[in-house]
Coordinates of C-alpha atoms and ligand atoms in Angstrom, one line a residue:
M506 CA 25.1 8.3 45.8
K507 CA 22.3 8.6 48.4
L508 CA 19.1 9.1 46.5
A509 CA 16.5 11.7 47.6
E510 CA 13.9 10.5 50.1
R511 CA 11.1 11.2 47.7
I512 CA 12.1 8.5 45.3
G513 CA 11.7 6.0 48.1
L514 CA 8.0 6.9 48.4
V515 CA 7.0 5.6 44.9
P516 CA 7.5 2.4 43.0
P517 CA 8.1 2.4 39.2
S518 CA 5.1 2.5 37.0
L519 CA 3.7 -1.1 36.5
T520 CA 1.9 -0.2 33.3
L521 CA 5.1 0.9 31.7
S522 CA 7.4 -1.8 33.2
I523 CA 5.1 -4.7 32.2
T524 CA 4.6 -3.2 28.7
A525 CA 8.4 -2.9 28.4
K526 CA 8.9 -6.6 29.4
G527 CA 6.3 -7.7 26.9
K528 CA 8.0 -5.7 24.1
A529 CA 11.4 -7.2 25.1
M530 CA 10.0 -10.7 24.9
R531 CA 8.6 -9.8 21.5
A532 CA 12.0 -8.6 20.4
E533 CA 13.4 -12.1 21.3
G534 CA 10.9 -13.6 18.9
I535 CA 8.1 -14.6 21.4
N536 CA 4.6 -13.9 20.1
V537 CA 3.3 -12.1 23.2
S538 CA -0.4 -11.3 23.5
A539 CA -0.1 -7.6 24.5
F540 CA -3.0 -6.5 26.7
S541 CA -0.8 -4.3 28.9
A542 CA -0.5 -0.7 28.0
G543 CA -3.5 1.3 27.0
E544 CA -2.2 2.1 23.6
P545 CA -4.3 2.1 20.4
D546 CA -2.8 -0.3 17.9
F547 CA -3.7 2.0 15.1
D548 CA -1.2 4.2 13.3
T549 CA -1.6 7.9 13.8
P550 CA -4.0 9.1 11.0
A551 CA -2.1 10.2 7.8
H552 CA -3.4 13.8 7.8
I553 CA -1.9 14.3 11.3
V554 CA 1.4 12.8 10.3
A555 CA 1.4 15.0 7.1
A556 CA 0.8 18.2 9.2
A557 CA 3.8 17.4 11.4
Q558 CA 5.9 16.6 8.4
Q559 CA 4.9 19.9 6.8
A560 CA 5.8 21.7 10.1
L561 CA 9.2 20.1 10.0
A562 CA 9.7 21.1 6.3
E563 CA 8.7 24.7 7.2
G564 CA 11.4 24.8 9.9
K565 CA 9.1 24.6 12.9
T566 CA 12.0 23.1 14.8
R567 CA 12.9 25.7 17.4
Y568 CA 12.1 26.5 21.0
G569 CA 8.6 27.7 21.6
A570 CA 6.7 29.2 24.5
A571 CA 6.7 26.8 27.6
T572 CA 2.9 26.7 27.5
G573 CA 2.7 25.8 23.9
E574 CA 2.3 27.2 20.4
P575 CA -0.3 30.0 20.6
V576 CA -2.2 28.7 17.6
L577 CA -2.6 25.3 19.3
R578 CA -3.6 26.8 22.7
Q579 CA -6.2 28.8 20.9
A580 CA -7.5 25.7 19.0
I581 CA -7.7 23.7 22.3
A582 CA -9.7 26.5 24.0
E583 CA -12.0 26.5 21.0
K584 CA -12.5 22.7 21.2
L585 CA -13.2 22.9 24.9
R586 CA -15.8 25.6 24.4
T587 CA -17.6 24.1 21.5
E588 CA -17.3 20.3 22.2
N589 CA -17.3 20.4 26.0
G590 CA -19.2 23.6 27.0
L591 CA -16.2 24.8 29.0
A592 CA -15.6 28.6 28.9
Y593 CA -11.8 28.5 28.5
E594 CA -9.8 31.2 26.7
T595 CA -6.3 30.7 25.2
E596 CA -4.7 32.0 28.4
N597 CA -6.3 29.1 30.3
I598 CA -4.5 26.4 28.3
A599 CA -1.1 24.8 28.8
V600 CA 0.2 22.3 26.2
T601 CA 2.0 19.5 28.0
N602 CA 4.2 16.5 27.4
G603 CA 1.1 14.2 27.3
G604 CA -1.9 14.0 29.5
K605 CA 0.4 12.5 32.2
Q606 CA 2.6 15.6 32.4
S607 CA -0.4 17.9 32.6
L608 CA -1.5 16.1 35.7
Y609 CA 2.0 16.0 37.2
N610 CA 2.5 19.7 36.6
L611 CA -0.9 20.5 38.2
I612 CA -0.1 18.4 41.3
M613 CA 3.3 20.0 41.6
A614 CA 1.8 23.4 41.3
T615 CA -0.9 22.9 43.8
I616 CA -0.2 20.1 46.3
E617 CA 2.2 20.2 49.3
A618 CA 2.8 18.5 52.6
G619 CA -0.5 18.5 54.6
D620 CA -2.7 18.5 51.5
E621 CA -5.1 15.6 50.9
V622 CA -6.1 14.5 47.4
I623 CA -9.2 12.2 47.2
I624 CA -8.7 9.5 44.6
P625 CA -11.5 6.9 43.8
T626 CA -10.2 3.3 43.8
P627 CA -9.5 1.6 41.4
Y628 CA -7.4 4.5 40.1
W629 CA -5.0 5.0 37.3
V630 CA -1.6 4.0 38.5
S631 CA 0.1 7.4 38.5
Y632 CA -2.4 9.5 40.4
P633 CA -1.3 8.6 44.0
E634 CA 2.4 8.5 43.1
M635 CA 2.2 12.1 41.7
V636 CA 0.6 13.2 44.9
R637 CA 3.3 11.5 47.0
L638 CA 6.1 13.0 44.9
A639 CA 4.6 16.4 45.7
G640 CA 4.6 15.6 49.4
G641 CA 0.8 15.4 49.6
T642 CA -1.4 12.6 51.0
P643 CA -3.6 10.5 48.7
I644 CA -6.9 9.5 50.3
F645 CA -8.5 6.5 48.7
L646 CA -12.2 6.2 48.2
Q647 CA -13.2 2.6 47.4
A648 CA -15.6 2.5 44.5
D649 CA -18.0 -0.4 44.9
P650 CA -18.1 -2.8 41.9
A651 CA -21.8 -3.3 42.7
N652 CA -22.2 0.4 42.0
Q653 CA -20.4 0.1 38.7
Y654 CA -17.1 1.2 40.3
K655 CA -18.4 4.7 40.9
V656 CA -18.1 6.6 44.1
T657 CA -21.2 8.2 45.5
P658 CA -21.7 11.8 46.5
E659 CA -22.2 10.6 50.1
Q660 CA -18.8 8.8 50.0
L661 CA -17.1 11.9 48.7
K662 CA -18.7 14.1 51.3
A663 CA -17.7 11.8 54.1
A664 CA -14.0 11.8 52.9
I665 CA -13.6 15.6 52.8
T666 CA -11.6 17.1 55.7
P667 CA -10.2 20.6 56.2
Q668 CA -7.0 19.3 54.5
T669 CA -8.8 18.2 51.3
K670 CA -7.7 20.2 48.3
L671 CA -8.5 18.2 45.3
F672 CA -10.7 15.4 44.0
V673 CA -9.6 13.3 41.0
L674 CA -12.4 12.5 38.6
N675 CA -11.7 10.2 35.7
S676 CA -14.6 9.4 33.5
P677 CA -14.5 7.3 31.3
S678 CA -12.2 5.6 33.8
N679 CA -9.0 3.8 33.5
P680 CA -8.8 0.9 34.6
T681 CA -12.5 0.0 35.0
G682 CA -14.2 1.7 32.0
T683 CA -17.0 3.0 34.1
V684 CA -18.7 6.2 33.0
Y685 CA -20.5 8.6 35.4
T686 CA -23.9 9.7 34.1
P687 CA -24.5 13.4 33.7
A688 CA -26.8 13.3 36.8
E689 CA -24.0 11.6 38.8
I690 CA -21.5 14.2 37.7
R691 CA -23.9 17.0 38.8
A692 CA -24.3 15.4 42.2
L693 CA -20.5 15.2 42.7
A694 CA -20.2 18.8 41.6
E695 CA -22.6 20.0 44.2
I696 CA -20.5 18.4 47.0
I697 CA -17.3 19.9 45.5
V698 CA -18.8 23.4 45.4
D699 CA -20.3 23.1 48.9
A700 CA -17.0 22.0 50.4
G701 CA -15.0 24.6 48.5
I702 CA -12.5 22.0 47.2
Y703 CA -11.2 21.6 43.6
V704 CA -11.7 18.8 41.1
V705 CA -9.3 17.7 38.4
S706 CA -11.2 16.0 35.6
D707 CA -9.1 13.6 33.6
E708 CA -11.0 13.4 30.3
I709 CA -8.5 11.5 28.2
Y710 CA -11.0 8.8 27.2
E711 CA -14.0 11.2 26.5
K712 CA -14.3 10.0 22.9
I713 CA -14.3 6.3 23.7
L714 CA -17.9 5.5 24.8
Y715 CA -20.2 2.5 24.2
D716 CA -23.9 1.7 24.2
G717 CA -25.0 5.3 24.3
A718 CA -22.9 6.3 27.4
E719 CA -22.7 10.1 27.6
H720 CA -19.7 12.2 28.6
L721 CA -20.3 15.4 30.6
S722 CA -17.4 17.7 31.5
I723 CA -17.9 18.6 35.1
G724 CA -16.8 22.1 34.5
A725 CA -19.6 22.7 32.1
I726 CA -22.3 22.4 34.8
G727 CA -22.2 26.0 35.9
P728 CA -19.9 28.9 36.8
E729 CA -19.4 27.8 40.4
I730 CA -18.0 24.4 39.6
F731 CA -16.2 25.8 36.5
E732 CA -14.0 28.0 38.8
R733 CA -13.1 24.9 40.9
T734 CA -12.4 22.6 37.9
I735 CA -9.1 21.8 36.2
T736 CA -9.5 19.8 33.0
S737 CA -6.8 17.5 31.7
N738 CA -6.8 15.8 28.3
G739 CA -4.5 14.8 25.5
F740 CA -4.2 13.5 21.9
A741 CA -2.8 10.0 22.7
K742 CA -6.0 7.9 23.0
A743 CA -8.5 9.6 20.7
F744 CA -6.1 10.1 17.8
A745 CA -3.6 7.2 18.3
M746 CA -0.8 9.6 19.2
T747 CA 0.7 7.9 22.2
G748 CA 4.3 8.5 21.3
W749 CA 3.8 12.1 20.3
R750 CA 3.4 13.2 23.9
V751 CA 1.0 16.0 23.4
G752 CA -1.6 16.7 26.1
Y753 CA -3.0 19.8 27.8
L754 CA -4.3 21.3 31.0
A755 CA -7.1 23.8 31.1
A756 CA -7.5 25.8 34.3
P757 CA -7.9 29.2 35.9
T758 CA -5.1 31.6 34.8
E759 CA -3.2 31.5 38.0
I760 CA -2.8 27.8 37.8
I761 CA -1.7 27.9 34.2
K762 CA 0.9 30.6 35.2
A763 CA 2.2 28.3 37.9
V764 CA 2.3 25.3 35.5
S765 CA 4.1 27.5 33.0
T766 CA 6.8 28.3 35.6
I767 CA 7.3 24.6 36.4
Q768 CA 7.4 23.7 32.7
G769 CA 9.8 26.6 32.0
H770 CA 12.3 25.2 34.5
S771 CA 11.8 21.5 33.6
T772 CA 10.9 20.4 30.1
S773 CA 10.3 23.8 28.3
N774 CA 7.9 23.5 25.3
V775 CA 6.4 20.3 23.9
C776 CA 8.2 19.2 20.7
T777 CA 7.2 22.0 18.3
F778 CA 6.4 20.1 15.2
A779 CA 4.4 17.5 17.2
Q780 CA 2.1 20.4 18.2
Y781 CA 1.3 21.1 14.6
G782 CA 0.2 17.4 14.2
A783 CA -2.0 18.0 17.2
L784 CA -3.4 21.1 15.6
A785 CA -4.4 19.1 12.5
A786 CA -6.0 16.5 14.8
L787 CA -8.3 19.2 16.2
Q788 CA -8.9 21.2 13.0
S789 CA -9.0 18.7 10.1
P790 CA -12.4 17.5 9.0
E791 CA -10.8 14.1 8.4
S792 CA -10.3 13.5 12.1
A793 CA -14.0 12.7 12.9
G794 CA -13.9 9.8 10.5
C795 CA -10.7 8.4 11.9
I796 CA -12.1 8.5 15.5
A797 CA -15.3 6.8 14.3
T798 CA -13.3 4.0 12.6
M799 CA -11.3 3.4 15.8
L800 CA -14.3 3.5 18.0
D801 CA -16.0 1.0 15.7
A802 CA -13.1 -1.4 16.1
F803 CA -13.0 -0.9 19.9
T804 CA -16.7 -1.6 20.1
K805 CA -16.4 -5.0 18.3
R806 CA -13.3 -6.0 20.4
R807 CA -15.1 -5.0 23.6
R808 CA -18.0 -7.3 22.7
Y809 CA -15.7 -10.1 21.8
I810 CA -13.5 -9.9 24.8
C811 CA -16.4 -9.5 27.3
D812 CA -18.1 -12.6 25.8
R813 CA -14.9 -14.7 26.0
V814 CA -14.2 -13.7 29.6
A815 CA -17.8 -14.4 30.5
Q816 CA -17.3 -18.0 29.5
I817 CA -14.5 -18.5 32.1
P818 CA -16.2 -19.5 35.4
A819 CA -13.2 -18.5 37.5
L820 CA -13.3 -14.9 36.2
S821 CA -15.9 -12.1 36.3
A822 CA -15.6 -8.8 34.6
F823 CA -17.3 -5.4 34.7
E824 CA -18.7 -4.5 31.3
P825 CA -17.0 -1.2 30.4
Q826 CA -19.0 1.7 29.1
G827 CA -16.0 3.7 28.0
A828 CA -12.2 3.6 27.4
F829 CA -10.6 0.3 26.2
Y830 CA -10.0 -1.8 29.3
L831 CA -11.6 -4.8 30.8
Y832 CA -11.3 -5.0 34.6
I833 CA -11.5 -8.7 35.6
N834 CA -12.0 -10.1 39.1
I835 CA -9.6 -13.0 39.7
A836 CA -10.4 -13.6 43.4
K837 CA -11.7 -17.2 42.7
T838 CA -8.2 -18.2 41.5
G839 CA -6.7 -17.5 44.9
L840 CA -3.7 -15.8 43.3
T841 CA -2.5 -12.3 44.0
S842 CA -2.7 -10.0 41.0
L843 CA 1.1 -9.9 40.7
D844 CA 1.4 -13.7 40.8
F845 CA -1.4 -14.1 38.3
C846 CA 0.1 -11.7 35.8
S847 CA 3.7 -12.9 36.1
Q848 CA 2.7 -16.5 35.6
L849 CA 0.4 -15.6 32.7
L850 CA 3.2 -13.7 31.0
D851 CA 6.1 -16.1 31.8
Q852 CA 4.2 -19.3 31.0
H853 CA 1.6 -18.3 28.5
Y854 CA 3.0 -15.1 27.0
V855 CA 0.0 -12.9 27.8
A856 CA 0.9 -9.4 29.1
A857 CA -1.8 -8.0 31.5
I858 CA -1.6 -5.4 34.3
P859 CA -2.1 -6.6 37.9
G860 CA -4.9 -4.8 39.7
I861 CA -2.5 -3.9 42.6
A862 CA -1.2 -1.2 40.3
F863 CA -4.7 0.3 40.5
G864 CA -5.3 -0.3 44.2
T865 CA -7.3 -3.6 44.0
D866 CA -5.3 -6.8 44.3
D867 CA -8.2 -9.1 43.4
C868 CA -8.4 -7.9 39.8
I869 CA -6.3 -7.7 36.6
R870 CA -6.6 -5.2 33.7
L871 CA -6.7 -6.2 30.0
S872 CA -6.4 -3.5 27.4
Y873 CA -8.3 -4.4 24.2
A874 CA -6.8 -1.7 22.1
T875 CA -5.3 -4.5 20.1
D876 CA -6.4 -6.3 17.0
I877 CA -9.0 -9.0 17.1
Q878 CA -6.7 -11.9 16.1
S879 CA -4.4 -11.1 18.9
I880 CA -7.4 -10.9 21.3
E881 CA -8.5 -14.4 20.1
L882 CA -5.1 -15.8 20.6
G883 CA -4.7 -14.2 24.0
M884 CA -8.1 -15.4 25.2
G885 CA -7.2 -18.9 24.3
R886 CA -4.0 -18.7 26.3
L887 CA -5.9 -17.1 29.3
E888 CA -8.4 -20.0 29.2
K889 CA -5.6 -22.6 29.2
F890 CA -3.8 -20.8 32.1
I891 CA -7.0 -20.9 34.2
D892 CA -7.6 -24.6 33.3
Q893 CA -4.2 -25.5 34.6
L894 CA -4.5 -23.7 37.9
Ligands
LIG1543 N1 -2.3 5.3 30.4 C1 -1.9 4.1 29.8 C2 -2.2 2.9 30.6 O1 -2.8 3.0 31.7 C3 -0.5 4.1 29.3 C4 0.6 3.8 30.3 C5 0.7 4.8 31.4 O2 1.0 5.9 31.1 O3 0.5 4.4 32.5 O4 -1.9 1.8 30.2

């Protein structure tokens, strides 16, 4: 059968395919050092699991509204108001199949042929592909490593054309771990408001911050930018709920209505009992302690992995201020990021993501959301690989 043209526009997700290859090698009995997917190695906290089990026992197993269980939408709006200073109401929230689907639905609802979406590079692998699937044009803004991988307001201003519809902001960032300061967020907001474009703020890593870095939701700056902001978030990273697939989009009502239509004709509601687990994640007093425990572990791993990579002369890494990725420059090795990662996996059993997936071929990404013993083993293997080059 002849496939639709749109599928020829996008490659498969490299974060998912390399992770799957690493898992398949593990299933064959190979002890793979897994630095590929950004997936916390922790189990979902017990109180969240218990809430989903209870929902199952209570028969919460049927279809629900496409935009989510009202009680969860309400709790999300409350969280965004109190924690993030964002003036959303229940009607501004759509519960989605993970943060990824919230972004996909937004792009499908708002972007069409002729529209430009400005994406800072390095970017998370799926942003440009979602734009292409919608028929839009991704416009890449190179974030300078010397400026901590952040784009400047001047850069954003210069990239805006009459076709620009949306700017993608991801802070803390995947893959670099950079975090925009509140002052930097304010400066970007000014450009967005002046130009009359929109911003989607992907805040999935908002809880994972180091060394006093601060997260500011761009929509909280004032009413003008709030009207132009769409906020995306989810439960996967903060609550170790990757497989649950519960995320959300918060936006002006007309966008949520459009997203509801798309979701109503595609996936319908997110798994009903999973939504009750998410509700417990937001409402249980136990959650704060669980987040703190995970953050403490990420903080120690970050220190360890940064120090180990700093000892390898052929590599240099940006010290992340948020998320759980280390973005490493491999230019001195002379290898492309794909060659580097495939040799590293095939010969040394270390799974890493090539920077080409994120728009920069001279880098690789390591996720340190894995236990310290595995990081130790993986770093030893990485050193050996570099020595042999
Ligand atoms: N967002 C995570 C990552 O970048 C999970 C995989 C994916 O959805 O791309 O590794």
